[in-house]
């Protein structure tokens, strides 16, 4: 299989990375990516790669994460295909010029915004979903007309090598090269000049990426993680809530950036919630999750040891078993975890679910707001008043009520963090706009110079007043509400004028003796 290949040895001084970036920039400057036809051709080729090589991709992920082929299709490939298909369908609309409002001084001019490619984009992918989180941004880069150097994570080795082998077979080799390697190669890439850097991963590495980008004032998109809280109110259906939370927490062995990191709930429902989670685990993974084909493994020994150290000193109420040789950690639930513990300060990113007691919604809101803003917030509650209160008084990248993870599957919802959990958004149209420059255009004529005289010197009070009035309020507002109002007002005025004319003609036609009506009648007839 192609994914069993070995990465070539990198040349000293980062020359391979520099050469790939240089070739990609030169290919971009040639104008190859400008026509929409070329972008569509590349998107079709990417879709073809995903569909034709699904078996190879599933096999690589089985080796990297012991992930089921069915989960790979559900969690990565289907969403990727949807992203590509949406971009193909909507690209002509997204890339079209967009008219904007005009003032009196620009009434006869062309005034619009047109998306323009940024140039050369660096995409640094993540290992937990190495295809969705690497190719997802690439879809936006291609649609927006950019060149992109793709750096997959070295931790998901089989997927990284497979991507390096496949991408040049389907996409333009110069515009979209794949660079393999570890920390050294990533550092070499970050020293180069880019027009945008798209990084998905941890907050600590995100800070390093941002520092490196600052050297060239490079804009960045950071899709980071954080501790996404899950609040469970006592009024909800705990059996359903437990099923959805268990799936979202333990899918991909807990290695999901938007997985529920911990659960906040009233002490009175903790035991019942634990029983429901235990019953759900039996339903999902059987008596022994280690032998379940649907339960994954930790990506590396380093991550395995980190997660095990987080659990030290706790007695699990569910799970807790482990096998270092297989990088296996059973789905684990811990209760009564102290808020100031290390487990509640670091992102877990593994199959360990702490339960933290809160007295009510206000206590949960206070607990969430005392910490960094999370990438996702999950609320299980059937009381709309309490739900709205939590939505209004908290902040997070995204929010989901009565479910987990599913907001990521919608291309119509921009996905991204806020504050410590990231900056910038992508998915669907947002990917295109995130990796485009919205360039402003004003195209004027050299005629009608008299209109501009009020802004030229010498100035006086009257001329200045005219200039201010001409520049202040837009006359042509292309928003829907104003457009509807303008059309309605025009129609009403026409109807009123016609009605008045009919009335006048009828009155005159009745042989009215008034000289006024007779004069109007003679004028029209």
Short mmCIF file of C-alpha atoms in Angstrom, two decimals:
data_model
loop_
_atom_site.label_atom_id
_atom_site.label_comp_id
_atom_site.label_asym_id
_atom_site.label_seq_id
_atom_site.Cartn_x
_atom_site.Cartn_y
_atom_site.Cartn_z
CA UNK A 1 0.00 0.00 0.00
CA UNK A 2 1.17 3.53 -0.73
CA UNK A 3 0.73 4.61 2.91
CA UNK A 4 3.59 2.31 3.95
CA UNK A 5 6.13 4.47 2.13
CA UNK A 6 8.82 6.27 4.11
CA UNK A 7 9.31 10.02 4.12
CA UNK A 8 12.36 11.16 2.21
CA UNK A 9 15.21 12.65 4.21
CA UNK A 10 14.92 16.40 4.46
CA UNK A 11 17.78 18.48 3.16
CA UNK A 12 19.66 20.55 5.73
CA UNK A 13 18.63 24.13 6.26
CA UNK A 14 14.99 23.51 5.36
CA UNK A 15 15.72 23.67 1.62
CA UNK A 16 12.97 21.20 0.72
CA UNK A 17 10.38 23.31 2.51
CA UNK A 18 11.70 26.52 0.94
CA UNK A 19 11.78 24.98 -2.54
CA UNK A 20 8.19 23.74 -2.22
CA UNK A 21 7.03 27.17 -1.07
CA UNK A 22 8.98 28.96 -3.81
CA UNK A 23 7.57 26.74 -6.56
CA UNK A 24 4.03 27.16 -5.22
CA UNK A 25 4.36 30.94 -5.10
CA UNK A 26 5.76 31.11 -8.63
CA UNK A 27 2.91 28.92 -9.86
CA UNK A 28 0.42 31.23 -8.16
CA UNK A 29 2.02 34.35 -9.66
CA UNK A 30 1.68 32.79 -13.11
CA UNK A 31 -2.07 33.35 -12.76
CA UNK A 32 -2.94 29.69 -13.08
CA UNK A 33 -5.42 29.74 -10.19
CA UNK A 34 -7.34 32.83 -11.29
CA UNK A 35 -9.87 31.25 -13.69
CA UNK A 36 -12.82 29.62 -11.94
CA UNK A 37 -12.61 26.75 -14.44
CA UNK A 38 -9.19 25.77 -13.06
CA UNK A 39 -10.40 25.90 -9.46
CA UNK A 40 -13.41 23.75 -10.31
CA UNK A 41 -11.21 21.23 -12.06
CA UNK A 42 -8.99 20.96 -8.97
CA UNK A 43 -12.02 20.59 -6.68
CA UNK A 44 -13.44 17.82 -8.87
CA UNK A 45 -10.04 16.09 -8.75
CA UNK A 46 -9.95 16.35 -4.95
CA UNK A 47 -13.43 14.86 -4.70
CA UNK A 48 -12.33 12.06 -7.00
CA UNK A 49 -9.35 11.32 -4.75
CA UNK A 50 -11.53 11.09 -1.64
CA UNK A 51 -14.05 8.75 -3.25
CA UNK A 52 -11.59 6.56 -5.16
CA UNK A 53 -9.15 6.15 -2.27
CA UNK A 54 -11.60 5.70 0.58
CA UNK A 55 -10.37 2.18 1.32
CA UNK A 56 -6.73 3.32 1.53
CA UNK A 57 -7.69 6.23 3.76
CA UNK A 58 -9.66 3.97 6.12
CA UNK A 59 -6.75 1.51 6.29
CA UNK A 60 -4.30 4.28 7.15
CA UNK A 61 -6.56 5.58 9.93
CA UNK A 62 -7.00 2.07 11.26
CA UNK A 63 -3.22 1.92 11.71
CA UNK A 64 -2.94 5.42 13.16
CA UNK A 65 -5.91 5.45 15.56
CA UNK A 66 -7.47 1.98 15.32
CA UNK A 67 -10.53 3.75 13.96
CA UNK A 68 -13.39 1.82 12.41
CA UNK A 69 -13.88 2.32 8.68
CA UNK A 70 -17.49 3.24 9.38
CA UNK A 71 -16.43 6.00 11.80
CA UNK A 72 -13.97 7.33 9.23
CA UNK A 73 -16.74 7.72 6.67
CA UNK A 74 -19.05 9.27 9.28
CA UNK A 75 -16.56 11.59 10.98
CA UNK A 76 -14.30 12.69 8.12
CA UNK A 77 -14.97 11.66 4.56
CA UNK A 78 -18.68 12.42 4.21
CA UNK A 79 -18.21 15.91 5.59
CA UNK A 80 -15.24 16.47 3.28
CA UNK A 81 -17.23 15.37 0.25
CA UNK A 82 -20.03 17.72 1.24
CA UNK A 83 -17.59 20.62 1.55
CA UNK A 84 -16.13 19.98 -1.90
CA UNK A 85 -19.54 19.56 -3.54
CA UNK A 86 -20.84 22.76 -1.94
CA UNK A 87 -17.79 24.69 -3.16
CA UNK A 88 -18.25 23.35 -6.69
CA UNK A 89 -21.92 24.29 -6.69
CA UNK A 90 -21.57 27.78 -5.18
CA UNK A 91 -18.15 28.94 -6.40
CA UNK A 92 -19.46 31.18 -9.18
CA UNK A 93 -21.75 32.94 -6.67
CA UNK A 94 -19.07 33.28 -3.97
CA UNK A 95 -16.49 34.69 -6.40
CA UNK A 96 -18.83 37.17 -8.09
CA UNK A 97 -18.54 40.93 -7.47
CA UNK A 98 -20.89 42.20 -4.76
CA UNK A 99 -22.55 45.58 -5.22
CA UNK A 100 -22.62 47.94 -2.26
CA UNK A 101 -24.38 51.20 -1.34
CA UNK A 102 -23.52 54.48 -3.04
CA UNK A 103 -23.63 58.13 -2.05
CA UNK A 104 -24.62 61.13 -4.15
CA UNK A 105 -21.00 61.64 -5.18
CA UNK A 106 -20.69 58.03 -6.40
CA UNK A 107 -24.19 57.59 -7.79
CA UNK A 108 -23.04 57.01 -11.39
CA UNK A 109 -19.94 54.98 -10.49
CA UNK A 110 -19.24 51.29 -10.25
CA UNK A 111 -18.95 50.48 -6.53
CA UNK A 112 -18.46 46.85 -5.50
CA UNK A 113 -16.46 44.32 -3.51
CA UNK A 114 -14.77 41.42 -5.24
CA UNK A 115 -13.05 38.45 -3.54
CA UNK A 116 -9.38 38.15 -4.45
CA UNK A 117 -6.96 35.27 -3.71
CA UNK A 118 -4.56 35.93 -0.85
CA UNK A 119 -1.65 34.12 -2.48
CA UNK A 120 0.35 31.37 -0.78
CA UNK A 121 -1.27 29.60 2.19
CA UNK A 122 0.41 27.29 4.69
CA UNK A 123 -1.93 24.60 6.05
CA UNK A 124 -0.71 22.76 9.15
CA UNK A 125 -3.04 19.85 9.79
CA UNK A 126 -3.91 17.94 12.95
CA UNK A 127 -3.43 14.26 13.73
CA UNK A 128 -6.77 13.43 15.38
CA UNK A 129 -8.78 13.91 12.17
CA UNK A 130 -5.90 14.11 9.68
CA UNK A 131 -8.04 14.19 6.54
CA UNK A 132 -10.92 16.48 7.53
CA UNK A 133 -8.70 18.96 9.39
CA UNK A 134 -6.09 19.09 6.61
CA UNK A 135 -8.13 18.86 3.44
CA UNK A 136 -11.01 20.96 4.80
CA UNK A 137 -8.93 24.16 4.77
CA UNK A 138 -7.43 23.07 1.43
CA UNK A 139 -10.92 23.08 -0.11
CA UNK A 140 -11.29 26.72 0.89
CA UNK A 141 -7.80 27.58 -0.36
CA UNK A 142 -8.47 26.03 -3.78
CA UNK A 143 -11.91 27.63 -4.11
CA UNK A 144 -10.51 31.05 -3.22
CA UNK A 145 -7.80 30.69 -5.89
CA UNK A 146 -4.76 30.32 -3.61
CA UNK A 147 -1.71 28.13 -3.76
CA UNK A 148 -1.17 26.04 -0.62
CA UNK A 149 1.64 24.07 1.00
CA UNK A 150 0.13 21.22 3.02
CA UNK A 151 1.92 20.05 6.18
CA UNK A 152 0.13 17.02 7.68
CA UNK A 153 0.87 15.96 11.24
CA UNK A 154 3.74 13.54 11.70
CA UNK A 155 1.90 11.80 14.55
CA UNK A 156 -0.70 10.29 12.22
CA UNK A 157 2.15 8.83 10.19
CA UNK A 158 0.28 6.49 7.87
CA UNK A 159 -2.25 9.14 6.93
CA UNK A 160 0.51 11.69 6.42
CA UNK A 161 2.44 9.44 4.07
CA UNK A 162 -0.68 8.43 2.18
CA UNK A 163 -1.64 12.07 1.69
CA UNK A 164 1.83 12.87 0.39
CA UNK A 165 1.58 10.00 -2.08
CA UNK A 166 -1.95 10.72 -3.27
CA UNK A 167 -2.29 14.50 -3.51
CA UNK A 168 0.25 14.99 -6.36
CA UNK A 169 -1.55 12.29 -8.36
CA UNK A 170 -4.79 14.25 -8.35
CA UNK A 171 -3.95 17.93 -7.85
CA UNK A 172 -1.48 20.35 -9.41
CA UNK A 173 1.94 19.32 -8.05
CA UNK A 174 3.40 22.81 -8.01
CA UNK A 175 0.44 24.64 -6.50
CA UNK A 176 -0.43 22.13 -3.76
CA UNK A 177 2.72 20.31 -2.54
CA UNK A 178 2.75 18.14 0.60
CA UNK A 179 5.68 18.51 3.01
CA UNK A 180 6.22 15.71 5.54
CA UNK A 181 8.28 15.93 8.70
CA UNK A 182 8.19 16.81 12.36
CA UNK A 183 8.92 19.81 14.55
CA UNK A 184 12.06 20.81 12.67
CA UNK A 185 10.32 20.88 9.29
CA UNK A 186 7.37 22.79 10.73
CA UNK A 187 9.72 25.39 12.20
CA UNK A 188 11.47 25.75 8.84
CA UNK A 189 8.12 26.35 7.17
CA UNK A 190 7.09 28.94 9.75
CA UNK A 191 10.25 30.96 9.07
CA UNK A 192 9.15 31.57 5.48
CA UNK A 193 6.86 34.33 4.25
CA UNK A 194 3.23 33.33 3.73
CA UNK A 195 0.08 35.19 2.82
CA UNK A 196 -1.97 33.20 5.34
CA UNK A 197 -1.30 30.43 7.87
CA UNK A 198 -4.07 27.98 8.76
CA UNK A 199 -3.22 25.92 11.85
CA UNK A 200 -5.33 23.30 13.61
CA UNK A 201 -4.09 21.91 16.91
CA UNK A 202 -3.25 22.79 20.49
CA UNK A 203 -3.30 26.25 22.04
CA UNK A 204 0.36 26.03 23.07
CA UNK A 205 1.52 25.38 19.50
CA UNK A 206 -0.98 27.96 18.25
CA UNK A 207 0.87 30.61 20.26
CA UNK A 208 4.14 29.63 18.57
CA UNK A 209 2.49 29.79 15.15
CA UNK A 210 1.16 33.26 15.91
CA UNK A 211 4.58 34.44 17.09
CA UNK A 212 6.21 33.18 13.90
CA UNK A 213 3.50 34.81 11.76
CA UNK A 214 4.07 38.14 13.48
CA UNK A 215 7.55 38.39 11.95
CA UNK A 216 5.97 38.89 8.50
CA UNK A 217 2.61 40.32 9.71
CA UNK A 218 1.00 37.19 8.28
CA UNK A 219 -2.71 36.73 9.01
CA UNK A 220 -3.56 33.46 10.73
CA UNK A 221 -6.52 31.17 11.27
CA UNK A 222 -6.10 29.21 14.49
CA UNK A 223 -8.49 26.32 15.13
CA UNK A 224 -7.51 25.33 18.65
CA UNK A 225 -9.18 23.34 21.40
CA UNK A 226 -9.77 23.98 25.06
CA UNK A 227 -12.01 22.51 27.69
CA UNK A 228 -15.50 22.40 26.18
CA UNK A 229 -18.04 22.21 29.05
CA UNK A 230 -21.25 20.24 29.02
CA UNK A 231 -24.01 21.33 31.38
CA UNK A 232 -26.77 18.81 32.18
CA UNK A 233 -29.88 20.20 33.82
CA UNK A 234 -32.00 17.93 36.00
CA UNK A 235 -35.12 18.45 33.86
CA UNK A 236 -33.77 16.73 30.73
CA UNK A 237 -34.06 13.10 29.64
CA UNK A 238 -30.90 11.72 31.22
CA UNK A 239 -30.96 8.50 29.19
CA UNK A 240 -30.88 10.41 25.90
CA UNK A 241 -28.40 12.97 27.23
CA UNK A 242 -26.07 10.19 28.42
CA UNK A 243 -26.19 8.45 25.04
CA UNK A 244 -25.27 11.61 23.14
CA UNK A 245 -22.59 12.70 25.62
CA UNK A 246 -21.04 9.22 25.68
CA UNK A 247 -20.83 9.13 21.90
CA UNK A 248 -19.35 12.63 21.63
CA UNK A 249 -16.82 12.07 24.41
CA UNK A 250 -15.50 8.62 23.52
CA UNK A 251 -15.68 8.60 19.71
CA UNK A 252 -12.13 8.57 18.30
CA UNK A 253 -11.03 7.59 21.81
CA UNK A 254 -11.80 11.06 23.12
CA UNK A 255 -9.33 12.71 20.74
CA UNK A 256 -11.72 15.34 19.39
CA UNK A 257 -11.18 19.09 19.83
CA UNK A 258 -14.90 19.70 20.40
CA UNK A 259 -15.52 16.64 22.59
CA UNK A 260 -17.29 17.39 25.91
CA UNK A 261 -14.28 17.86 28.19
CA UNK A 262 -16.22 17.71 31.44
CA UNK A 263 -19.82 17.59 32.68
CA UNK A 264 -21.42 20.07 35.04
CA UNK A 265 -24.53 18.85 36.85
CA UNK A 266 -26.43 18.97 40.11
CA UNK A 267 -25.22 16.40 42.72
CA UNK A 268 -28.76 15.02 42.93
CA UNK A 269 -28.56 13.56 39.40
CA UNK A 270 -24.91 12.44 39.35
CA UNK A 271 -25.59 8.84 40.29
CA UNK A 272 -28.41 8.52 37.78
CA UNK A 273 -26.28 10.09 35.04
CA UNK A 274 -23.40 7.71 35.82
CA UNK A 275 -25.75 4.72 35.62
CA UNK A 276 -27.03 5.93 32.25
CA UNK A 277 -23.48 6.41 30.93
CA UNK A 278 -22.50 2.93 32.14
CA UNK A 279 -25.53 1.43 30.39
CA UNK A 280 -24.70 3.36 27.20
CA UNK A 281 -21.08 2.16 27.21
CA UNK A 282 -22.29 -1.42 27.43
CA UNK A 283 -24.61 -0.69 24.53
CA UNK A 284 -21.87 0.93 22.42
CA UNK A 285 -18.73 -1.10 23.18
CA UNK A 286 -19.88 -4.26 24.99
CA UNK A 287 -18.47 -5.65 28.20
CA UNK A 288 -14.87 -5.16 27.01
CA UNK A 289 -14.27 -1.95 25.02
CA UNK A 290 -10.71 -3.13 24.31
CA UNK A 291 -12.05 -5.79 21.96
CA UNK A 292 -14.67 -3.56 20.35
CA UNK A 293 -14.02 -2.74 16.67
CA UNK A 294 -15.62 0.67 17.28
CA UNK A 295 -13.25 1.84 20.02
CA UNK A 296 -9.97 3.51 19.07
CA UNK A 297 -6.52 3.94 20.54
CA UNK A 298 -4.39 6.86 21.75
CA UNK A 299 -2.21 8.28 18.98
CA UNK A 300 1.21 7.89 20.70
CA UNK A 301 2.95 6.73 23.85
CA UNK A 302 3.61 10.34 24.88
CA UNK A 303 -0.09 11.18 24.75
CA UNK A 304 -0.91 7.89 26.51
CA UNK A 305 1.39 8.74 29.43
CA UNK A 306 0.04 12.32 29.61
CA UNK A 307 -3.57 11.12 29.94
CA UNK A 308 -2.65 8.46 32.50
CA UNK A 309 -0.87 11.08 34.61
CA UNK A 310 -4.00 13.24 34.61
CA UNK A 311 -5.95 10.37 36.23
CA UNK A 312 -3.46 9.80 39.06
CA UNK A 313 -5.10 10.05 42.47
CA UNK A 314 -8.64 9.39 41.25
CA UNK A 315 -10.78 6.29 41.58
CA UNK A 316 -12.87 5.88 38.43
CA UNK A 317 -16.55 5.12 38.83
CA UNK A 318 -16.49 3.68 35.30
CA UNK A 319 -13.52 2.28 33.40
CA UNK A 320 -9.94 3.17 34.25
CA UNK A 321 -8.27 0.11 32.70
CA UNK A 322 -5.29 0.62 30.41
CA UNK A 323 -2.70 -1.21 28.30
CA UNK A 324 0.43 0.75 27.43
CA UNK A 325 1.55 -1.74 24.77
CA UNK A 326 -1.63 -1.10 22.77
CA UNK A 327 -1.99 2.57 23.85
CA UNK A 328 -5.42 1.58 25.19
CA UNK A 329 -7.32 3.53 27.84
CA UNK A 330 -10.83 2.36 28.63
CA UNK A 331 -13.71 4.85 28.54
CA UNK A 332 -13.43 6.38 32.00
CA UNK A 333 -15.71 8.49 34.19
CA UNK A 334 -14.53 10.33 37.32
CA UNK A 335 -16.82 12.01 39.84
CA UNK A 336 -16.39 14.85 42.35
CA UNK A 337 -13.33 16.23 40.55
CA UNK A 338 -12.04 19.39 42.32
CA UNK A 339 -12.36 22.49 40.11
CA UNK A 340 -8.75 23.53 40.78
CA UNK A 341 -7.22 20.13 39.95
CA UNK A 342 -4.78 19.63 37.08
CA UNK A 343 -7.45 17.56 35.34
CA UNK A 344 -9.64 20.67 35.19
CA UNK A 345 -6.86 22.98 34.00
CA UNK A 346 -5.54 21.04 31.01
CA UNK A 347 -7.45 19.92 27.95
CA UNK A 348 -7.89 16.16 28.45
CA UNK A 349 -8.04 15.11 24.80
CA UNK A 350 -8.63 11.51 25.76
CA UNK A 351 -11.33 9.08 26.99
CA UNK A 352 -11.65 10.53 30.49
CA UNK A 353 -14.86 12.32 31.52
CA UNK A 354 -14.85 14.25 34.85
CA UNK A 355 -18.15 15.07 36.55
CA UNK A 356 -18.16 18.37 38.45
CA UNK A 357 -20.97 19.31 40.84
CA UNK A 358 -22.74 22.67 40.44
CA UNK A 359 -25.80 23.79 42.37
CA UNK A 360 -27.78 25.43 39.55
CA UNK A 361 -27.58 27.24 36.21
CA UNK A 362 -26.09 30.37 37.78
CA UNK A 363 -23.34 28.31 39.38
CA UNK A 364 -22.63 26.60 36.03
CA UNK A 365 -22.43 29.97 34.25
CA UNK A 366 -20.05 31.28 36.88
CA UNK A 367 -17.89 28.16 36.58
CA UNK A 368 -17.67 28.48 32.78
CA UNK A 369 -16.95 32.21 32.80
CA UNK A 370 -14.10 31.84 35.28
CA UNK A 371 -12.18 29.87 32.65
CA UNK A 372 -10.89 30.43 29.13
CA UNK A 373 -13.52 30.65 26.40
CA UNK A 374 -14.08 27.12 25.02
CA UNK A 375 -14.33 25.96 21.42
CA UNK A 376 -17.79 24.51 22.10
CA UNK A 377 -20.45 24.72 24.79
CA UNK A 378 -23.05 21.98 25.26
CA UNK A 379 -26.31 22.50 27.16
CA UNK A 380 -28.80 19.74 27.96
CA UNK A 381 -31.95 21.45 29.18
CA UNK A 382 -35.63 21.55 28.18
CA UNK A 383 -36.44 24.85 29.90
CA UNK A 384 -36.10 27.56 27.19
CA UNK A 385 -35.73 30.31 29.79
CA UNK A 386 -32.76 28.65 31.48
CA UNK A 387 -31.24 27.73 28.13
CA UNK A 388 -31.50 31.31 26.86
CA UNK A 389 -29.96 32.56 30.09
CA UNK A 390 -26.92 30.36 29.62
CA UNK A 391 -26.62 31.32 25.96
CA UNK A 392 -26.76 35.04 26.79
CA UNK A 393 -24.35 34.98 29.71
CA UNK A 394 -21.57 32.76 28.31
CA UNK A 395 -19.19 32.88 25.35
CA UNK A 396 -17.79 30.07 23.22
CA UNK A 397 -16.77 29.32 19.68
CA UNK A 398 -19.96 27.38 19.02
CA UNK A 399 -22.90 26.18 21.08
CA UNK A 400 -25.18 23.16 20.87
CA UNK A 401 -28.36 22.54 22.84
CA UNK A 402 -29.34 18.94 23.65
CA UNK A 403 -26.61 17.35 21.53
CA UNK A 404 -22.85 17.36 20.97
CA UNK A 405 -20.47 17.64 17.98
CA UNK A 406 -23.21 17.86 15.37
CA UNK A 407 -22.78 21.58 14.66
CA UNK A 408 -19.46 20.71 13.00
CA UNK A 409 -21.31 18.71 10.34
CA UNK A 410 -23.20 21.74 8.97
CA UNK A 411 -21.38 23.65 6.24
CA UNK A 412 -23.83 26.50 6.75
CA UNK A 413 -22.52 27.10 10.28
CA UNK A 414 -19.11 28.82 10.47
CA UNK A 415 -16.79 26.79 12.70
CA UNK A 416 -14.12 28.40 14.85
CA UNK A 417 -13.02 29.42 18.29
CA UNK A 418 -12.94 32.65 20.27
CA UNK A 419 -10.14 33.92 22.47
CA UNK A 420 -8.06 31.05 23.81
CA UNK A 421 -9.85 28.51 21.60
CA UNK A 422 -8.84 30.16 18.34
CA UNK A 423 -9.49 32.89 15.80
CA UNK A 424 -11.07 32.87 12.38
CA UNK A 425 -13.76 30.56 11.05
CA UNK A 426 -14.21 28.12 8.21
CA UNK A 427 -16.65 25.64 6.60
CA UNK A 428 -18.64 26.27 3.44
CA UNK A 429 -18.72 29.88 2.28
CA UNK A 430 -16.82 30.95 5.39
CA UNK A 431 -13.77 28.92 4.23
CA UNK A 432 -13.81 30.77 0.91
CA UNK A 433 -14.09 34.17 2.58
CA UNK A 434 -11.54 33.38 5.30
CA UNK A 435 -8.93 32.65 2.62
CA UNK A 436 -9.89 35.55 0.34
CA UNK A 437 -9.18 39.26 0.41
CA UNK A 438 -12.41 41.24 0.03
CA UNK A 439 -11.04 43.90 -2.27
CA UNK A 440 -12.95 47.20 -2.59
CA UNK A 441 -13.50 48.72 -6.03
CA UNK A 442 -14.61 52.23 -7.04
CA UNK A 443 -14.55 52.86 -10.81
CA UNK A 444 -15.34 56.44 -11.82
CA UNK A 445 -15.78 58.41 -15.03
CA UNK A 446 -13.94 61.64 -15.87
CA UNK A 447 -17.24 63.28 -16.82
CA UNK A 448 -19.78 65.10 -14.59
CA UNK A 449 -16.97 67.05 -12.89
CA UNK A 450 -19.46 69.67 -11.71
CA UNK A 451 -20.74 67.21 -9.12
CA UNK A 452 -17.29 67.11 -7.52
CA UNK A 453 -16.73 70.87 -7.28
CA UNK A 454 -18.10 71.06 -3.75
CA UNK A 455 -15.18 69.04 -2.38
CA UNK A 456 -12.44 71.13 -3.99
CA UNK A 457 -10.84 74.25 -2.54
CA UNK A 458 -11.27 77.10 -2.05
CA UNK A 459 -13.85 76.05 0.53
CA UNK A 460 -16.57 78.10 2.13
CA UNK A 461 -19.46 77.30 4.46
CA UNK A 462 -22.00 76.62 1.69
CA UNK A 463 -19.67 74.42 -0.35
CA UNK A 464 -18.62 72.44 2.72
CA UNK A 465 -22.27 71.87 3.66
CA UNK A 466 -23.05 70.56 0.17
CA UNK A 467 -20.09 68.18 0.29
CA UNK A 468 -21.11 66.82 3.69
CA UNK A 469 -24.69 66.22 2.60
CA UNK A 470 -23.57 64.52 -0.60
CA UNK A 471 -21.20 62.20 1.23
CA UNK A 472 -23.32 61.42 4.27
CA UNK A 473 -26.27 59.11 3.57
CA UNK A 474 -26.35 56.45 0.85
CA UNK A 475 -28.98 56.94 -1.80
CA UNK A 476 -28.83 53.45 -3.24
CA UNK A 477 -29.15 50.86 -0.49
CA UNK A 478 -29.07 47.35 -1.89
CA UNK A 479 -30.19 45.66 1.30
CA UNK A 480 -33.37 43.65 0.94
CA UNK A 481 -35.47 45.70 3.33
CA UNK A 482 -34.70 49.02 1.62
CA UNK A 483 -35.16 47.51 -1.81
CA UNK A 484 -38.60 46.16 -0.90
CA UNK A 485 -39.56 49.52 0.62
CA UNK A 486 -38.43 51.43 -2.47
CA UNK A 487 -40.34 49.14 -4.84
CA UNK A 488 -43.46 49.29 -2.66
CA UNK A 489 -43.34 53.08 -2.47
CA UNK A 490 -42.90 53.36 -6.24
CA UNK A 491 -45.83 51.04 -6.94
CA UNK A 492 -48.02 52.89 -4.45
CA UNK A 493 -47.16 56.24 -6.04
CA UNK A 494 -47.97 54.96 -9.53
CA UNK A 495 -51.29 53.45 -8.35
CA UNK A 496 -52.21 56.70 -6.60
CA UNK A 497 -51.42 58.76 -9.70
CA UNK A 498 -53.45 56.47 -11.96
CA UNK A 499 -56.39 56.50 -9.52
CA UNK A 500 -56.33 60.30 -9.38
CA UNK A 501 -56.25 60.53 -13.16
CA UNK A 502 -59.21 58.15 -13.49
CA UNK A 503 -61.19 60.18 -10.98
CA UNK A 504 -60.49 63.36 -12.89
CA UNK A 505 -61.51 61.82 -16.19
CA UNK A 506 -64.73 60.39 -14.76
CA UNK A 507 -65.64 63.71 -13.22
CA UNK A 508 -65.03 65.52 -16.48
CA UNK A 509 -66.91 62.87 -18.42
CA UNK A 510 -70.05 63.58 -16.41
CA UNK A 511 -70.32 66.95 -18.21
CA UNK A 512 -69.51 68.83 -15.05
CA UNK A 513 -70.30 72.54 -15.50
CA UNK A 514 -67.25 73.63 -13.57
CA UNK A 515 -64.86 75.30 -15.92
CA UNK A 516 -61.93 73.69 -14.09
CA UNK A 517 -63.02 70.12 -14.73
CA UNK A 518 -64.08 70.96 -18.28
CA UNK A 519 -60.61 72.37 -18.94
CA UNK A 520 -58.93 69.19 -17.67
CA UNK A 521 -61.33 67.10 -19.75
CA UNK A 522 -60.52 69.05 -22.92
CA UNK A 523 -56.80 68.78 -22.18
CA UNK A 524 -56.83 64.96 -22.07
CA UNK A 525 -59.46 64.35 -24.76
#
